[in-house]
Amino acid sequence: MTDERLRVAAVGYLNARPLYEGLDREPASARIRLDCALPSEVARRVAEDEADLGLMPVAAAAAIGDLRMVRGCAIAARGRVRSVVIVGDRPLEQMDEIAVDLSSRTSVILARLVMRERLRKRSAPRLVGMTPREAIAHVGERRGALVIGDPALEIEGRFGYVLDLGLAWWEMAGLPFVFAAWCGRPGAVAASDEQILERAKAAGLERRGAIAAEHAERTGLPVGSLKSYLETAIHHDLGDAERRGLERFFQMAASEGLLPRARVRFYDEDRRTAPARESIDRLLVRASQGERLSAAEGERLGEEASLFDLGLAADAIRKRKHPKGVVTYIVDRNVNYTNVCTTSCRFCAFYRPLGHPEAYVLSREELAKKLQEVVDAGGVQILLQGGLHPELRIEWYEDLFRWMKREFRLGLHALSPEEILHLARLEGITVRSVLERLHAAGLDSVPGGGAEILVDRVRRKIAKAKCTSDEWLGVMRVAHHMGLRSSATMMYGTVDTARDRIEHLLKIRDLQDETGGFTAFFCWDFQHERGTNIEPGDHGTLLYLRQQAIARILLDNVDHVGASWVTQGPEIGQVALRFGADDFGSVMFEENVVSSAGTTFCMNADGMESRIRAAGFKATRRNVHYEWLTPPA
Amino acid sequence: MLDAIRSKVDRGERLSAEDGRTLFEHPDVVAVGQLANTVRERLHGDRTYFNRNMRIEVTNVCVASCLFCSFAKLEEGAPGAHTMRVEEAWAELEKRMDDPPSEIHIVNGLHPGLPFSYYEELLTGFKRIKPDVHMKCFTAVEIHFFAQHYGMTHREVLERLRAAGLDSLPGGGAEIFHPDVRTRISHDKATADEYLEVHRVAHGLGIRTNSTMLYGHIETFEHRVDHLLRLRALQDETKGLQAFIPLAFHPDGNGMRNLPAPTAVDALRTVAVSRLLLDNVPHVKAYWVSMTPEVAQIALRFGADDVDGTIVHETIYRAAGSRSPSGLTVEQLVRLIREAGRVPVERDTLYNVVREWPRAALPEAAVKVKDRKASRHLEVVS
């Protein structure tokens, strides 16, 4: 029998426990299936419909968009909160840098808003991503740390300067601050479910002393301090004042472009009146003006906006970001150094197993010939990718990269995250070590291939052996932190849904908020052909144009969007330039992976430039950093 | 700049030549397309037409020497020159009688050595095989050539051919009407006035016609607007044009091979402006052979309401380097239309509805066609 209970996910932190204590026991457990997870994981489950209701950070709720909240329950503070603090040896005004776990988005946004308020016109300290322990260790001369949760309670009294962000918000807004609340899709929760949650909270509040004692035992923190934290610093109501505080927070964050515009809406309100819906026109006007849209708003665009609505809005955004009307392209070459691969993705017609008669690894002679052709054609870069070869060790790559850098003056845009993870596993070293060694050997930037759809339900179906979404994003995070730039991609049109595609875009947007390391985004649909073992899903040229436009609209923090003419053909590629793209990709030397699926188009630099001009733009060549190499013409 | 035109379009007012130039020159092709789309949807909603047709070119021998043509051979006996015997032409239809076309579309070179009876016999024979097949044959340029060559008036030519089985005229041979262009690219065939006169006479006889424009070579936007307005003026007079078909110039193997082919953006723009200027012509075609099936699909949102037909077996564009397939199946056309979020309507040549497919359950935004390959892999029907 299928479990039809309400799937509830909650952050497993101390301050959340009073809200969900008892939900995993009778009688609540007859209706509720409770799971505890990290905040980002709770949000992911709600976003990907793996949970009906999540006790989640409010920034994540705003990013998903159009969620409802359970009235009366929250993790909030009226004034001093103790567990979200900026610490340092000197006051905020004298800090250049603040170390922070950037994935704690609600607190990071709160910190940004507080800093903006306190520092006014002075430049705010740079936020640098680190783990909580690293962040604390990082504190020093002109360096502070934003510390959240248990570590914040542990270091109470250790630093000379402490800025409590709950208190700072109270002083700034005169309202409570809500950190987290029960959120879910409209209609997911019945009135009777809300009563269960209220009863759980009532019982949980009674048990705060016991919860503090248990936590003290586990962590070694003083029980009295924990008890007063739970009973005085944190409070668990979500009433009118909290709602106003939350709406103020949402509004301020939206006006800074940090969050999509969000409202607070309770489940009980939906039961009384239908929610007001903004028109698609209004939504697109806001997006065109640079506002950030939520996942729910992105989905509405996919469902309701016409091709023209999307095209004109995406074009307007392209124009805001690139007002000179210039479309770039790059002269580079995609070299697939091996077709040997161990993953056997169902959509790939390119790979061969080791020992197969058609399996190859390019020799230095073959590579030299290809690279020389690129140099002769005025090319600036090699895009080097291959399968996951089980016998090529990291030294092979290091030697290859050094040789290439010595012999040819070409940028090296090489190895997608999947290949980097493969090397890390093969060598038993960290992703960071792999990237550091390759970077030292000549790696300049990381291509964004293999992202497919960054939703694990989809990845498991189409590429079971491949990395998870978090692993893919994790490699990019490390690369970006090292200063290596990368592109981001999306391959849709297999088993993915419109919601999956939006979720994919938001995962890229979230990481980009953290690192700023993505240069550009490209998407294409799955190229179905013989030799692949998967049915095509949503696709077609109109969908491509819509998808690219939606990406331009949602990825407000990614500078460039490229038109994938290699997969869509030069004609549609050109039309796509009017649907939000400001880059036309690469001239074509070869592209083994896509061409083995039957898509073979060719275009040289003249063909690229004349199409760019005929679409109404100036054309220029670029390098991997999107710097112009020729005067636009 | 578009605002003034938009308000005219909203009020259903006729656009001027200057509006036409503004539209062609406007950098934002999407905004122009959106305007054309409102007109298209006002006229046809989501309905998008196609038919089961079959193209036959019975001879490529042609006395004219048009610069843009990769198809014609100047004389019989030249390499690649070919003229079908009437029996060979009929056999093309006989081969397909298990799934017969509703229309036969015949366009030829201007052959100097065939008797007029060849064409009459050709038509009669097709009607003998399939009495209800619609014969859409011979461009106005051919009709004019017949009149000169066989010493008849346009009217006499058309009447004799109609008696033999002719039902309507295709729109080819229009090229660009303006003499500055026409004298340079096709100086030795029907002039613009002669072309238009043949259509006028045909319309007077109750013979419906289509018309075309070959764009993207040496003409200017001004010439295109002039071309469209000449057609609009004829249509005001006769009401006999059914559909307008913009044809993209393809440069391979012809006298203008040094020119680049017009791009997809130009194709969409031309469809859109045609829809906006030709306010009295019911249909604008996205001829997939000329623009590729992918671009034709987008054109269905830029003003076009018709994708022509299954075609099988086009040779003129193929000779000029088109990489479109030479034919599509009905199923492929239906998919192409539905993927664009439109409602496929199979029509006969005169736009009588043969079958209307149900509206796809999903809006444009979310069309799913699960059982097909990507449209660029549309298989060639041979």
Tab-separated table of N, CA, C and O in Angstrom, chain A residues 488-545:
chain	number	residue	atom	x	y	z
A	488	ALA	N	27.714	27.336	-17.933
A	488	ALA	CA	26.669	26.445	-17.408
A	488	ALA	C	25.805	26.017	-18.583
A	488	ALA	O	25.621	26.785	-19.530
A	489	THR	N	25.317	24.803	-18.529
A	489	THR	CA	24.516	24.307	-19.645
A	489	THR	C	23.260	23.612	-19.131
A	489	THR	O	23.126	23.335	-17.940
A	490	MET	N	22.370	23.335	-20.050
A	490	MET	CA	21.192	22.525	-19.733
A	490	MET	C	20.832	21.718	-20.969
A	490	MET	O	20.710	22.266	-22.054
A	491	MET	N	20.704	20.423	-20.809
A	491	MET	CA	20.168	19.590	-21.882
A	491	MET	C	18.805	19.091	-21.437
A	491	MET	O	18.702	18.322	-20.491
A	492	TYR	N	17.773	19.546	-22.108
A	492	TYR	CA	16.413	19.152	-21.728
A	492	TYR	C	15.828	18.285	-22.838
A	492	TYR	O	16.481	18.025	-23.849
A	493	GLY	N	14.602	17.853	-22.612
A	493	GLY	CA	13.933	17.112	-23.676
A	493	GLY	C	14.067	15.606	-23.542
A	493	GLY	O	13.970	14.879	-24.524
A	494	THR	N	14.311	15.134	-22.316
A	494	THR	CA	14.243	13.678	-22.092
A	494	THR	C	13.044	13.436	-21.191
A	494	THR	O	11.910	13.561	-21.638
A	495	VAL	N	13.293	13.118	-19.928
A	495	VAL	CA	12.167	12.848	-19.030
A	495	VAL	C	11.857	14.055	-18.147
A	495	VAL	O	11.074	13.952	-17.215
A	496	ASP	N	12.490	15.182	-18.455
A	496	ASP	CA	12.317	16.351	-17.605
A	496	ASP	C	10.969	17.025	-17.832
A	496	ASP	O	10.409	17.002	-18.919
A	497	THR	N	10.478	17.667	-16.779
A	497	THR	CA	9.249	18.448	-16.866
A	497	THR	C	9.611	19.930	-16.885
A	497	THR	O	10.756	20.304	-16.623
A	498	ALA	N	8.620	20.761	-17.158
A	498	ALA	CA	8.850	22.206	-17.145
A	498	ALA	C	9.363	22.634	-15.767
A	498	ALA	O	10.251	23.474	-15.658
A	499	ARG	N	8.832	22.013	-14.713
A	499	ARG	CA	9.268	22.377	-13.362
A	499	ARG	C	10.738	21.996	-13.145
A	499	ARG	O	11.490	22.753	-12.540
A	500	ASP	N	11.133	20.852	-13.668
A	500	ASP	CA	12.545	20.434	-13.541
A	500	ASP	C	13.468	21.455	-14.201
A	500	ASP	O	14.541	21.763	-13.692
A	501	ARG	N	13.039	21.949	-15.349
A	501	ARG	CA	13.910	22.871	-16.084
A	501	ARG	C	14.063	24.191	-15.329
A	501	ARG	O	15.130	24.790	-15.310
A	502	ILE	N	12.985	24.615	-14.698
A	502	ILE	CA	13.062	25.841	-13.890
A	502	ILE	C	13.960	25.599	-12.674
A	502	ILE	O	14.803	26.426	-12.317
A	503	GLU	N	13.787	24.445	-12.064
A	503	GLU	CA	14.593	24.101	-10.888
A	503	GLU	C	16.082	24.110	-11.253
A	503	GLU	O	16.930	24.595	-10.504
A	504	HIS	N	16.380	23.576	-12.436
A	504	HIS	CA	17.749	23.580	-12.950
A	504	HIS	C	18.289	25.014	-13.012
A	504	HIS	O	19.387	25.309	-12.538
A	505	LEU	N	17.515	25.896	-13.591
A	505	LEU	CA	17.966	27.286	-13.735
A	505	LEU	C	18.195	27.926	-12.369
A	505	LEU	O	19.165	28.662	-12.169
A	506	LEU	N	17.311	27.625	-11.416
A	506	LEU	CA	17.468	28.245	-10.099
A	506	LEU	C	18.677	27.702	-9.346
A	506	LEU	O	19.304	28.428	-8.577
A	507	LYS	N	19.014	26.439	-9.592
A	507	LYS	CA	20.220	25.922	-8.942
A	507	LYS	C	21.458	26.640	-9.473
A	507	LYS	O	22.390	26.925	-8.732
A	508	ILE	N	21.445	26.916	-10.764
A	508	ILE	CA	22.564	27.669	-11.333
A	508	ILE	C	22.574	29.091	-10.781
A	508	ILE	O	23.615	29.624	-10.411
A	509	ARG	N	21.404	29.686	-10.675
A	509	ARG	CA	21.315	31.048	-10.162
A	509	ARG	C	21.798	31.118	-8.708
A	509	ARG	O	22.505	32.046	-8.327
A	510	ASP	N	21.404	30.114	-7.914
A	510	ASP	CA	21.839	30.099	-6.506
A	510	ASP	C	23.353	30.026	-6.407
A	510	ASP	O	23.971	30.754	-5.637
A	511	LEU	N	23.946	29.115	-7.170
A	511	LEU	CA	25.411	28.991	-7.088
A	511	LEU	C	26.076	30.268	-7.600
A	511	LEU	O	27.090	30.710	-7.053
A	512	GLN	N	25.474	30.849	-8.615
A	512	GLN	CA	26.039	32.091	-9.143
A	512	GLN	C	25.984	33.208	-8.099
A	512	GLN	O	26.903	34.023	-8.017
A	513	ASP	N	24.918	33.230	-7.288
A	513	ASP	CA	24.860	34.208	-6.191
A	513	ASP	C	26.059	34.028	-5.263
A	513	ASP	O	26.628	34.978	-4.755
A	514	GLU	N	26.391	32.745	-5.042
A	514	GLU	CA	27.480	32.430	-4.133
A	514	GLU	C	28.843	32.770	-4.717
A	514	GLU	O	29.693	33.335	-4.045
A	515	THR	N	29.059	32.394	-5.991
A	515	THR	CA	30.420	32.444	-6.538
A	515	THR	C	30.626	33.468	-7.649
A	515	THR	O	31.750	33.916	-7.850
A	516	GLY	N	29.585	33.777	-8.395
A	516	GLY	CA	29.756	34.668	-9.545
A	516	GLY	C	30.664	34.093	-10.623
A	516	GLY	O	31.163	34.819	-11.469
A	517	GLY	N	30.879	32.778	-10.608
A	517	GLY	CA	31.880	32.195	-11.497
A	517	GLY	C	31.389	31.778	-12.876
A	517	GLY	O	32.192	31.461	-13.750
A	518	PHE	N	30.073	31.741	-13.067
A	518	PHE	CA	29.578	31.345	-14.391
A	518	PHE	C	29.669	32.518	-15.356
A	518	PHE	O	29.221	33.617	-15.038
A	519	THR	N	30.245	32.254	-16.526
A	519	THR	CA	30.314	33.309	-17.531
A	519	THR	C	29.042	33.344	-18.372
A	519	THR	O	28.564	34.415	-18.723
A	520	ALA	N	28.528	32.172	-18.708
A	520	ALA	CA	27.465	32.117	-19.710
A	520	ALA	C	26.630	30.863	-19.532
A	520	ALA	O	27.064	29.892	-18.913
A	521	PHE	N	25.456	30.914	-20.105
A	521	PHE	CA	24.549	29.774	-20.064
A	521	PHE	C	24.164	29.386	-21.486
A	521	PHE	O	23.866	30.252	-22.320
A	522	PHE	N	24.181	28.091	-21.747
A	522	PHE	CA	23.738	27.544	-23.038
A	522	PHE	C	22.745	26.415	-22.784
A	522	PHE	O	22.943	25.643	-21.840
A	523	CYS	N	21.733	26.305	-23.599
A	523	CYS	CA	20.870	25.129	-23.475
A	523	CYS	C	20.584	24.537	-24.847
A	523	CYS	O	20.776	25.181	-25.874
A	524	TRP	N	20.160	23.308	-24.845
A	524	TRP	CA	19.750	22.648	-26.092
A	524	TRP	C	18.871	21.474	-25.734
A	524	TRP	O	18.841	21.029	-24.588
A	525	ASP	N	18.153	20.989	-26.736
A	525	ASP	CA	17.329	19.819	-26.458
A	525	ASP	C	18.091	18.552	-26.818
A	525	ASP	O	19.009	18.561	-27.625
A	526	PHE	N	17.711	17.494	-26.181
A	526	PHE	CA	18.278	16.172	-26.400
A	526	PHE	C	18.194	15.817	-27.879
A	526	PHE	O	17.137	15.943	-28.500
A	527	GLN	N	19.336	15.425	-28.439
A	527	GLN	CA	19.401	15.112	-29.865
A	527	GLN	C	19.226	13.604	-30.046
A	527	GLN	O	20.153	12.832	-29.884
A	528	HIS	N	18.015	13.243	-30.354
A	528	HIS	CA	17.708	11.826	-30.398
A	528	HIS	C	18.222	11.173	-31.679
A	528	HIS	O	18.103	11.733	-32.752
A	529	GLU	N	18.812	10.031	-31.547
A	529	GLU	CA	19.271	9.326	-32.752
A	529	GLU	C	19.512	7.855	-32.430
A	529	GLU	O	19.460	7.433	-31.278
A	530	ARG	N	19.748	7.119	-33.463
A	530	ARG	CA	20.093	5.718	-33.289
A	530	ARG	C	21.234	5.588	-32.295
A	530	ARG	O	22.114	6.441	-32.231
A	531	GLY	N	21.249	4.484	-31.562
A	531	GLY	CA	22.356	4.265	-30.651
A	531	GLY	C	22.066	4.855	-29.285
A	531	GLY	O	22.800	4.628	-28.345
A	532	THR	N	20.998	5.615	-29.174
A	532	THR	CA	20.630	6.086	-27.850
A	532	THR	C	19.414	5.291	-27.401
A	532	THR	O	18.698	4.714	-28.203
A	533	ASN	N	19.218	5.307	-26.128
A	533	ASN	CA	18.264	4.380	-25.557
A	533	ASN	C	17.240	5.132	-24.733
A	533	ASN	O	16.908	4.762	-23.630
A	534	ILE	N	16.785	6.239	-25.266
A	534	ILE	CA	15.840	7.020	-24.486
A	534	ILE	C	14.936	7.772	-25.448
A	534	ILE	O	15.356	8.203	-26.516
A	535	GLU	N	13.685	7.883	-25.080
A	535	GLU	CA	12.721	8.545	-25.948
A	535	GLU	C	12.811	10.057	-25.761
A	535	GLU	O	12.968	10.525	-24.639
A	536	PRO	N	12.683	10.803	-26.842
A	536	PRO	CA	12.676	12.253	-26.657
A	536	PRO	C	11.410	12.707	-25.929
A	536	PRO	O	10.342	12.135	-26.117
A	537	GLY	N	11.553	13.731	-25.110
A	537	GLY	CA	10.408	14.310	-24.414
A	537	GLY	C	10.041	15.636	-25.044
A	537	GLY	O	9.933	15.738	-26.262
A	538	ASP	N	9.893	16.674	-24.229
A	538	ASP	CA	9.503	17.986	-24.745
A	538	ASP	C	10.612	18.552	-25.614
A	538	ASP	O	11.739	18.681	-25.164
A	539	HIS	N	10.298	18.910	-26.841
A	539	HIS	CA	11.308	19.555	-27.671
A	539	HIS	C	10.650	20.268	-28.839
A	539	HIS	O	9.444	20.464	-28.847
A	540	GLY	N	11.433	20.639	-29.828
A	540	GLY	CA	10.910	21.397	-30.962
A	540	GLY	C	11.545	22.775	-30.964
A	540	GLY	O	12.038	23.244	-29.942
A	541	THR	N	11.539	23.404	-32.138
A	541	THR	CA	12.252	24.670	-32.235
A	541	THR	C	11.590	25.763	-31.411
A	541	THR	O	12.266	26.609	-30.840
A	542	LEU	N	10.260	25.755	-31.363
A	542	LEU	CA	9.619	26.793	-30.558
A	542	LEU	C	9.966	26.632	-29.093
A	542	LEU	O	10.209	27.609	-28.396
A	543	LEU	N	9.994	25.387	-28.660
A	543	LEU	CA	10.333	25.169	-27.248
A	543	LEU	C	11.759	25.633	-26.981
A	543	LEU	O	12.038	26.205	-25.932
A	544	TYR	N	12.651	25.403	-27.941
A	544	TYR	CA	14.024	25.870	-27.733
A	544	TYR	C	14.043	27.384	-27.518
A	544	TYR	O	14.658	27.887	-26.580
A	545	LEU	N	13.360	28.105	-28.391
A	545	LEU	CA	13.358	29.565	-28.271
A	545	LEU	C	12.744	29.997	-26.949
A	545	LEU	O	13.228	30.900	-26.272
